[in-house]
Amino acid sequence: GRLGAGESRVISVANGRDLQSGGVNVADIVPSDATVIVFNLTVINTVSSGFLSITPAPTTVISASTINWIGDGQVAANSSMVGLAGTREVRVHCGGVGSTDFTLDILGYHR
């Protein structure tokens, strides 16, 4: 679902998910001892301007944006890395005044 200005969502990266149903189709795709994930973040159907920031889930402090957009209807992607806590969850935060749909693709991990 869409993420709006000032909203955050916690996402588990522990398991692979079916794109249609959202059900787990690969358990522990990111192992419990992983300390970092490498990912691609894509914003889709943007409204106005804003940014998304990805942080480890327990973190609530936003120190940098992961991807930015500046208008309606944009599609943009960016690759990056983020540390993981033991829960294997990340927080996606939407800043600025806009909103967007997004996808988070896990490309790999480090132990």
Short mmCIF file of N, CA and C in Angstrom, two decimals:
data_model
loop_
_atom_site.label_atom_id
_atom_site.label_comp_id
_atom_site.label_asym_id
_atom_site.label_seq_id
_atom_site.Cartn_x
_atom_site.Cartn_y
_atom_site.Cartn_z
N GLY A 1 0.80 -1.20 0.00
CA GLY A 1 0.00 0.00 0.00
C GLY A 1 0.84 1.26 0.00
N ARG A 2 0.18 2.34 -0.31
CA ARG A 2 0.81 3.67 -0.39
C ARG A 2 1.34 4.09 0.97
N LEU A 3 2.48 4.79 0.94
CA LEU A 3 3.06 5.35 2.15
C LEU A 3 3.02 6.86 2.00
N GLY A 4 2.43 7.54 2.97
CA GLY A 4 2.25 8.99 2.90
C GLY A 4 3.24 9.74 3.76
N ALA A 5 3.28 11.04 3.59
CA ALA A 5 4.18 11.92 4.33
C ALA A 5 4.08 11.69 5.83
N GLY A 6 5.21 11.47 6.47
CA GLY A 6 5.26 11.26 7.90
C GLY A 6 4.96 9.84 8.36
N GLU A 7 4.60 8.96 7.44
CA GLU A 7 4.27 7.58 7.81
C GLU A 7 5.51 6.69 7.71
N SER A 8 5.51 5.64 8.52
CA SER A 8 6.56 4.63 8.48
C SER A 8 5.93 3.25 8.44
N ARG A 9 6.65 2.30 7.89
CA ARG A 9 6.19 0.92 7.87
C ARG A 9 7.38 0.01 8.17
N VAL A 10 7.17 -0.96 9.06
CA VAL A 10 8.20 -1.95 9.38
C VAL A 10 7.97 -3.17 8.50
N ILE A 11 9.04 -3.62 7.84
CA ILE A 11 8.96 -4.74 6.90
C ILE A 11 9.97 -5.80 7.30
N SER A 12 9.52 -7.03 7.41
CA SER A 12 10.43 -8.15 7.66
C SER A 12 11.10 -8.54 6.35
N VAL A 13 12.42 -8.73 6.40
CA VAL A 13 13.17 -9.20 5.23
C VAL A 13 13.65 -10.64 5.43
N ALA A 14 13.16 -11.29 6.47
CA ALA A 14 13.62 -12.64 6.82
C ALA A 14 13.24 -13.68 5.77
N ASN A 15 12.03 -13.56 5.21
CA ASN A 15 11.51 -14.60 4.32
C ASN A 15 11.20 -14.04 2.94
N GLY A 16 11.27 -14.92 1.93
CA GLY A 16 10.82 -14.57 0.59
C GLY A 16 9.31 -14.60 0.55
N ARG A 17 8.70 -13.70 -0.22
CA ARG A 17 7.24 -13.58 -0.28
C ARG A 17 6.74 -13.74 -1.71
N ASP A 18 5.59 -14.39 -1.85
CA ASP A 18 4.92 -14.49 -3.14
C ASP A 18 4.36 -13.12 -3.51
N LEU A 19 4.62 -12.66 -4.72
CA LEU A 19 4.20 -11.32 -5.13
C LEU A 19 2.69 -11.16 -5.19
N GLN A 20 1.97 -12.23 -5.47
CA GLN A 20 0.52 -12.13 -5.58
C GLN A 20 -0.18 -12.24 -4.22
N SER A 21 0.16 -13.28 -3.46
CA SER A 21 -0.55 -13.55 -2.21
C SER A 21 0.09 -12.91 -0.99
N GLY A 22 1.38 -12.62 -1.06
CA GLY A 22 2.10 -12.09 0.10
C GLY A 22 2.54 -13.17 1.06
N GLY A 23 2.19 -14.42 0.77
CA GLY A 23 2.57 -15.54 1.63
C GLY A 23 4.05 -15.88 1.51
N VAL A 24 4.60 -16.47 2.55
CA VAL A 24 6.00 -16.88 2.55
C VAL A 24 6.18 -18.02 1.56
N ASN A 25 7.15 -17.84 0.63
CA ASN A 25 7.45 -18.93 -0.30
C ASN A 25 8.89 -19.43 -0.17
N VAL A 26 9.75 -18.70 0.55
CA VAL A 26 11.10 -19.15 0.88
C VAL A 26 11.41 -18.70 2.30
N ALA A 27 11.46 -19.65 3.23
CA ALA A 27 11.75 -19.31 4.63
C ALA A 27 13.23 -18.98 4.81
N ASP A 28 13.51 -18.02 5.67
CA ASP A 28 14.88 -17.63 6.04
C ASP A 28 15.76 -17.32 4.83
N ILE A 29 15.23 -16.59 3.87
CA ILE A 29 16.03 -16.20 2.70
C ILE A 29 17.17 -15.26 3.12
N VAL A 30 16.93 -14.47 4.18
CA VAL A 30 17.98 -13.70 4.83
C VAL A 30 18.20 -14.37 6.18
N PRO A 31 19.37 -15.01 6.37
CA PRO A 31 19.58 -15.79 7.60
C PRO A 31 19.61 -14.92 8.85
N SER A 32 19.36 -15.55 9.98
CA SER A 32 19.26 -14.82 11.25
C SER A 32 20.58 -14.18 11.67
N ASP A 33 21.71 -14.63 11.14
CA ASP A 33 22.99 -14.01 11.50
C ASP A 33 23.43 -12.94 10.51
N ALA A 34 22.58 -12.58 9.55
CA ALA A 34 22.91 -11.49 8.62
C ALA A 34 22.95 -10.16 9.37
N THR A 35 23.91 -9.33 9.04
CA THR A 35 24.06 -8.04 9.70
C THR A 35 23.72 -6.86 8.79
N VAL A 36 23.69 -7.11 7.48
CA VAL A 36 23.42 -6.07 6.49
C VAL A 36 22.67 -6.69 5.33
N ILE A 37 21.72 -5.95 4.74
CA ILE A 37 21.14 -6.37 3.47
C ILE A 37 21.50 -5.35 2.40
N VAL A 38 21.64 -5.84 1.18
CA VAL A 38 21.81 -5.02 -0.01
C VAL A 38 20.46 -5.05 -0.71
N PHE A 39 19.96 -3.89 -1.11
CA PHE A 39 18.60 -3.85 -1.65
C PHE A 39 18.48 -2.84 -2.78
N ASN A 40 17.40 -2.98 -3.52
CA ASN A 40 16.99 -2.00 -4.51
C ASN A 40 15.62 -1.48 -4.07
N LEU A 41 15.49 -0.17 -3.95
CA LEU A 41 14.24 0.47 -3.56
C LEU A 41 13.70 1.24 -4.75
N THR A 42 12.45 0.97 -5.12
CA THR A 42 11.81 1.64 -6.25
C THR A 42 10.56 2.36 -5.77
N VAL A 43 10.42 3.64 -6.14
CA VAL A 43 9.19 4.37 -5.88
C VAL A 43 8.37 4.37 -7.16
N ILE A 44 7.05 4.24 -7.01
CA ILE A 44 6.13 4.09 -8.13
C ILE A 44 4.90 4.93 -7.82
N ASN A 45 4.32 5.56 -8.84
CA ASN A 45 3.08 6.33 -8.66
C ASN A 45 3.25 7.43 -7.61
N THR A 46 4.32 8.19 -7.71
CA THR A 46 4.58 9.25 -6.74
C THR A 46 3.56 10.38 -6.85
N VAL A 47 3.36 11.05 -5.74
CA VAL A 47 2.50 12.23 -5.68
C VAL A 47 3.31 13.34 -5.01
N SER A 48 3.33 14.51 -5.61
CA SER A 48 4.04 15.68 -5.09
C SER A 48 5.53 15.37 -5.00
N SER A 49 6.20 15.78 -3.92
CA SER A 49 7.62 15.51 -3.75
C SER A 49 7.87 14.91 -2.38
N GLY A 50 8.93 14.14 -2.27
CA GLY A 50 9.24 13.53 -0.99
C GLY A 50 10.44 12.62 -1.08
N PHE A 51 10.60 11.82 -0.04
CA PHE A 51 11.70 10.86 0.01
C PHE A 51 11.31 9.67 0.86
N LEU A 52 12.00 8.56 0.63
CA LEU A 52 11.92 7.40 1.51
C LEU A 52 13.28 7.18 2.13
N SER A 53 13.27 6.78 3.37
CA SER A 53 14.48 6.45 4.10
C SER A 53 14.33 5.05 4.68
N ILE A 54 15.35 4.22 4.52
CA ILE A 54 15.36 2.85 5.05
C ILE A 54 16.35 2.81 6.21
N THR A 55 15.88 2.34 7.37
CA THR A 55 16.73 2.20 8.55
C THR A 55 16.47 0.84 9.20
N PRO A 56 17.38 0.37 10.05
CA PRO A 56 17.06 -0.84 10.83
C PRO A 56 15.79 -0.57 11.64
N ALA A 57 14.94 -1.58 11.79
CA ALA A 57 13.60 -1.39 12.38
C ALA A 57 13.58 -0.73 13.76
N PRO A 58 14.48 -1.04 14.68
CA PRO A 58 14.34 -0.37 15.97
C PRO A 58 14.69 1.12 15.90
N THR A 59 15.36 1.54 14.84
CA THR A 59 15.79 2.93 14.72
C THR A 59 14.63 3.81 14.31
N THR A 60 14.47 4.93 14.98
CA THR A 60 13.43 5.89 14.61
C THR A 60 14.03 7.21 14.14
N VAL A 61 15.36 7.34 14.20
CA VAL A 61 16.04 8.56 13.77
C VAL A 61 16.34 8.46 12.27
N ILE A 62 15.93 9.48 11.52
CA ILE A 62 16.19 9.54 10.09
C ILE A 62 17.36 10.49 9.87
N SER A 63 18.48 9.98 9.31
CA SER A 63 19.64 10.83 9.09
C SER A 63 19.93 11.09 7.62
N ALA A 64 19.29 10.32 6.73
CA ALA A 64 19.52 10.51 5.29
C ALA A 64 18.38 9.86 4.51
N SER A 65 18.15 10.38 3.31
CA SER A 65 17.15 9.76 2.45
C SER A 65 17.80 8.63 1.65
N THR A 66 17.02 7.64 1.29
CA THR A 66 17.49 6.55 0.45
C THR A 66 17.12 6.82 -1.01
N ILE A 67 15.95 7.44 -1.24
CA ILE A 67 15.52 7.82 -2.59
C ILE A 67 14.62 9.04 -2.49
N ASN A 68 14.69 9.90 -3.51
CA ASN A 68 13.91 11.14 -3.55
C ASN A 68 13.10 11.18 -4.84
N TRP A 69 11.97 11.90 -4.81
CA TRP A 69 11.22 12.19 -6.04
C TRP A 69 10.72 13.63 -5.96
N ILE A 70 10.43 14.20 -7.14
CA ILE A 70 10.10 15.64 -7.17
C ILE A 70 8.79 15.95 -7.89
N GLY A 71 7.98 14.95 -8.20
CA GLY A 71 6.73 15.25 -8.87
C GLY A 71 5.81 14.05 -8.93
N ASP A 72 4.66 14.27 -9.56
CA ASP A 72 3.65 13.23 -9.70
C ASP A 72 4.03 12.19 -10.76
N GLY A 73 3.64 10.94 -10.51
CA GLY A 73 3.75 9.89 -11.50
C GLY A 73 5.15 9.42 -11.83
N GLN A 74 6.11 9.67 -10.98
CA GLN A 74 7.48 9.26 -11.25
C GLN A 74 7.72 7.81 -10.86
N VAL A 75 8.68 7.20 -11.54
CA VAL A 75 9.21 5.89 -11.18
C VAL A 75 10.72 6.07 -11.09
N ALA A 76 11.29 5.74 -9.94
CA ALA A 76 12.73 5.90 -9.73
C ALA A 76 13.22 4.77 -8.84
N ALA A 77 14.49 4.38 -9.03
CA ALA A 77 15.06 3.28 -8.24
C ALA A 77 16.44 3.66 -7.74
N ASN A 78 16.82 3.07 -6.61
CA ASN A 78 18.14 3.30 -6.03
C ASN A 78 18.54 2.05 -5.27
N SER A 79 19.81 1.70 -5.35
CA SER A 79 20.35 0.57 -4.58
C SER A 79 21.12 1.11 -3.39
N SER A 80 21.11 0.34 -2.31
CA SER A 80 21.83 0.74 -1.10
C SER A 80 21.99 -0.46 -0.18
N MET A 81 22.53 -0.21 1.00
CA MET A 81 22.69 -1.23 2.04
C MET A 81 22.17 -0.64 3.34
N VAL A 82 21.68 -1.52 4.23
CA VAL A 82 21.25 -1.08 5.54
C VAL A 82 21.57 -2.18 6.55
N GLY A 83 21.95 -1.79 7.75
CA GLY A 83 22.22 -2.75 8.81
C GLY A 83 20.93 -3.40 9.30
N LEU A 84 21.09 -4.57 9.88
CA LEU A 84 19.95 -5.31 10.42
C LEU A 84 20.14 -5.55 11.91
N ALA A 85 19.04 -5.56 12.63
CA ALA A 85 19.03 -6.02 14.01
C ALA A 85 18.61 -7.49 14.00
N GLY A 86 18.53 -8.11 15.12
CA GLY A 86 18.19 -9.53 15.19
C GLY A 86 16.82 -9.89 14.65
N THR A 87 15.92 -8.93 14.55
CA THR A 87 14.57 -9.21 14.06
C THR A 87 14.50 -9.34 12.54
N ARG A 88 15.55 -8.92 11.84
CA ARG A 88 15.58 -8.91 10.36
C ARG A 88 14.44 -8.08 9.79
N GLU A 89 14.26 -6.90 10.39
CA GLU A 89 13.23 -5.97 9.93
C GLU A 89 13.87 -4.62 9.61
N VAL A 90 13.30 -3.92 8.64
CA VAL A 90 13.71 -2.56 8.33
C VAL A 90 12.49 -1.65 8.42
N ARG A 91 12.75 -0.37 8.67
CA ARG A 91 11.69 0.63 8.72
C ARG A 91 11.82 1.49 7.46
N VAL A 92 10.70 1.65 6.76
CA VAL A 92 10.63 2.54 5.60
C VAL A 92 9.85 3.77 6.05
N HIS A 93 10.49 4.93 5.96
CA HIS A 93 9.86 6.18 6.39
C HIS A 93 9.69 7.09 5.19
N CYS A 94 8.53 7.72 5.08
CA CYS A 94 8.24 8.67 4.01
C CYS A 94 8.31 10.08 4.56
N GLY A 95 9.19 10.89 3.98
CA GLY A 95 9.31 12.28 4.39
C GLY A 95 8.92 13.22 3.26
N GLY A 96 8.91 14.49 3.54
CA GLY A 96 8.48 15.48 2.55
C GLY A 96 6.98 15.69 2.65
N VAL A 97 6.36 16.07 1.54
CA VAL A 97 4.92 16.34 1.54
C VAL A 97 4.14 15.34 0.70
N GLY A 98 4.81 14.48 -0.04
CA GLY A 98 4.16 13.57 -0.98
C GLY A 98 3.88 12.20 -0.42
N SER A 99 3.48 11.32 -1.34
CA SER A 99 3.23 9.92 -1.01
C SER A 99 3.66 9.07 -2.19
N THR A 100 3.82 7.77 -1.96
CA THR A 100 4.27 6.88 -3.03
C THR A 100 3.97 5.42 -2.69
N ASP A 101 3.84 4.62 -3.73
CA ASP A 101 3.93 3.18 -3.60
C ASP A 101 5.41 2.84 -3.74
N PHE A 102 5.83 1.68 -3.25
CA PHE A 102 7.25 1.32 -3.37
C PHE A 102 7.42 -0.19 -3.38
N THR A 103 8.55 -0.62 -3.92
CA THR A 103 8.97 -2.02 -3.80
C THR A 103 10.36 -2.05 -3.19
N LEU A 104 10.61 -3.05 -2.40
CA LEU A 104 11.90 -3.26 -1.78
C LEU A 104 12.37 -4.66 -2.17
N ASP A 105 13.38 -4.71 -3.04
CA ASP A 105 13.93 -5.99 -3.52
C ASP A 105 15.25 -6.25 -2.81
N ILE A 106 15.35 -7.39 -2.15
CA ILE A 106 16.59 -7.77 -1.47
C ILE A 106 17.52 -8.42 -2.49
N LEU A 107 18.71 -7.86 -2.64
CA LEU A 107 19.68 -8.36 -3.61
C LEU A 107 20.69 -9.32 -2.96
N GLY A 108 20.91 -9.17 -1.66
CA GLY A 108 21.87 -10.02 -0.97
C GLY A 108 22.02 -9.58 0.47
N TYR A 109 22.95 -10.20 1.15
CA TYR A 109 23.18 -9.89 2.57
C TYR A 109 24.64 -10.15 2.91
N HIS A 110 25.08 -9.61 4.04
CA HIS A 110 26.42 -9.84 4.58
C HIS A 110 26.26 -10.38 5.99
N ARG A 111 27.19 -11.22 6.37
CA ARG A 111 27.20 -11.77 7.73
C ARG A 111 28.31 -11.15 8.53
#
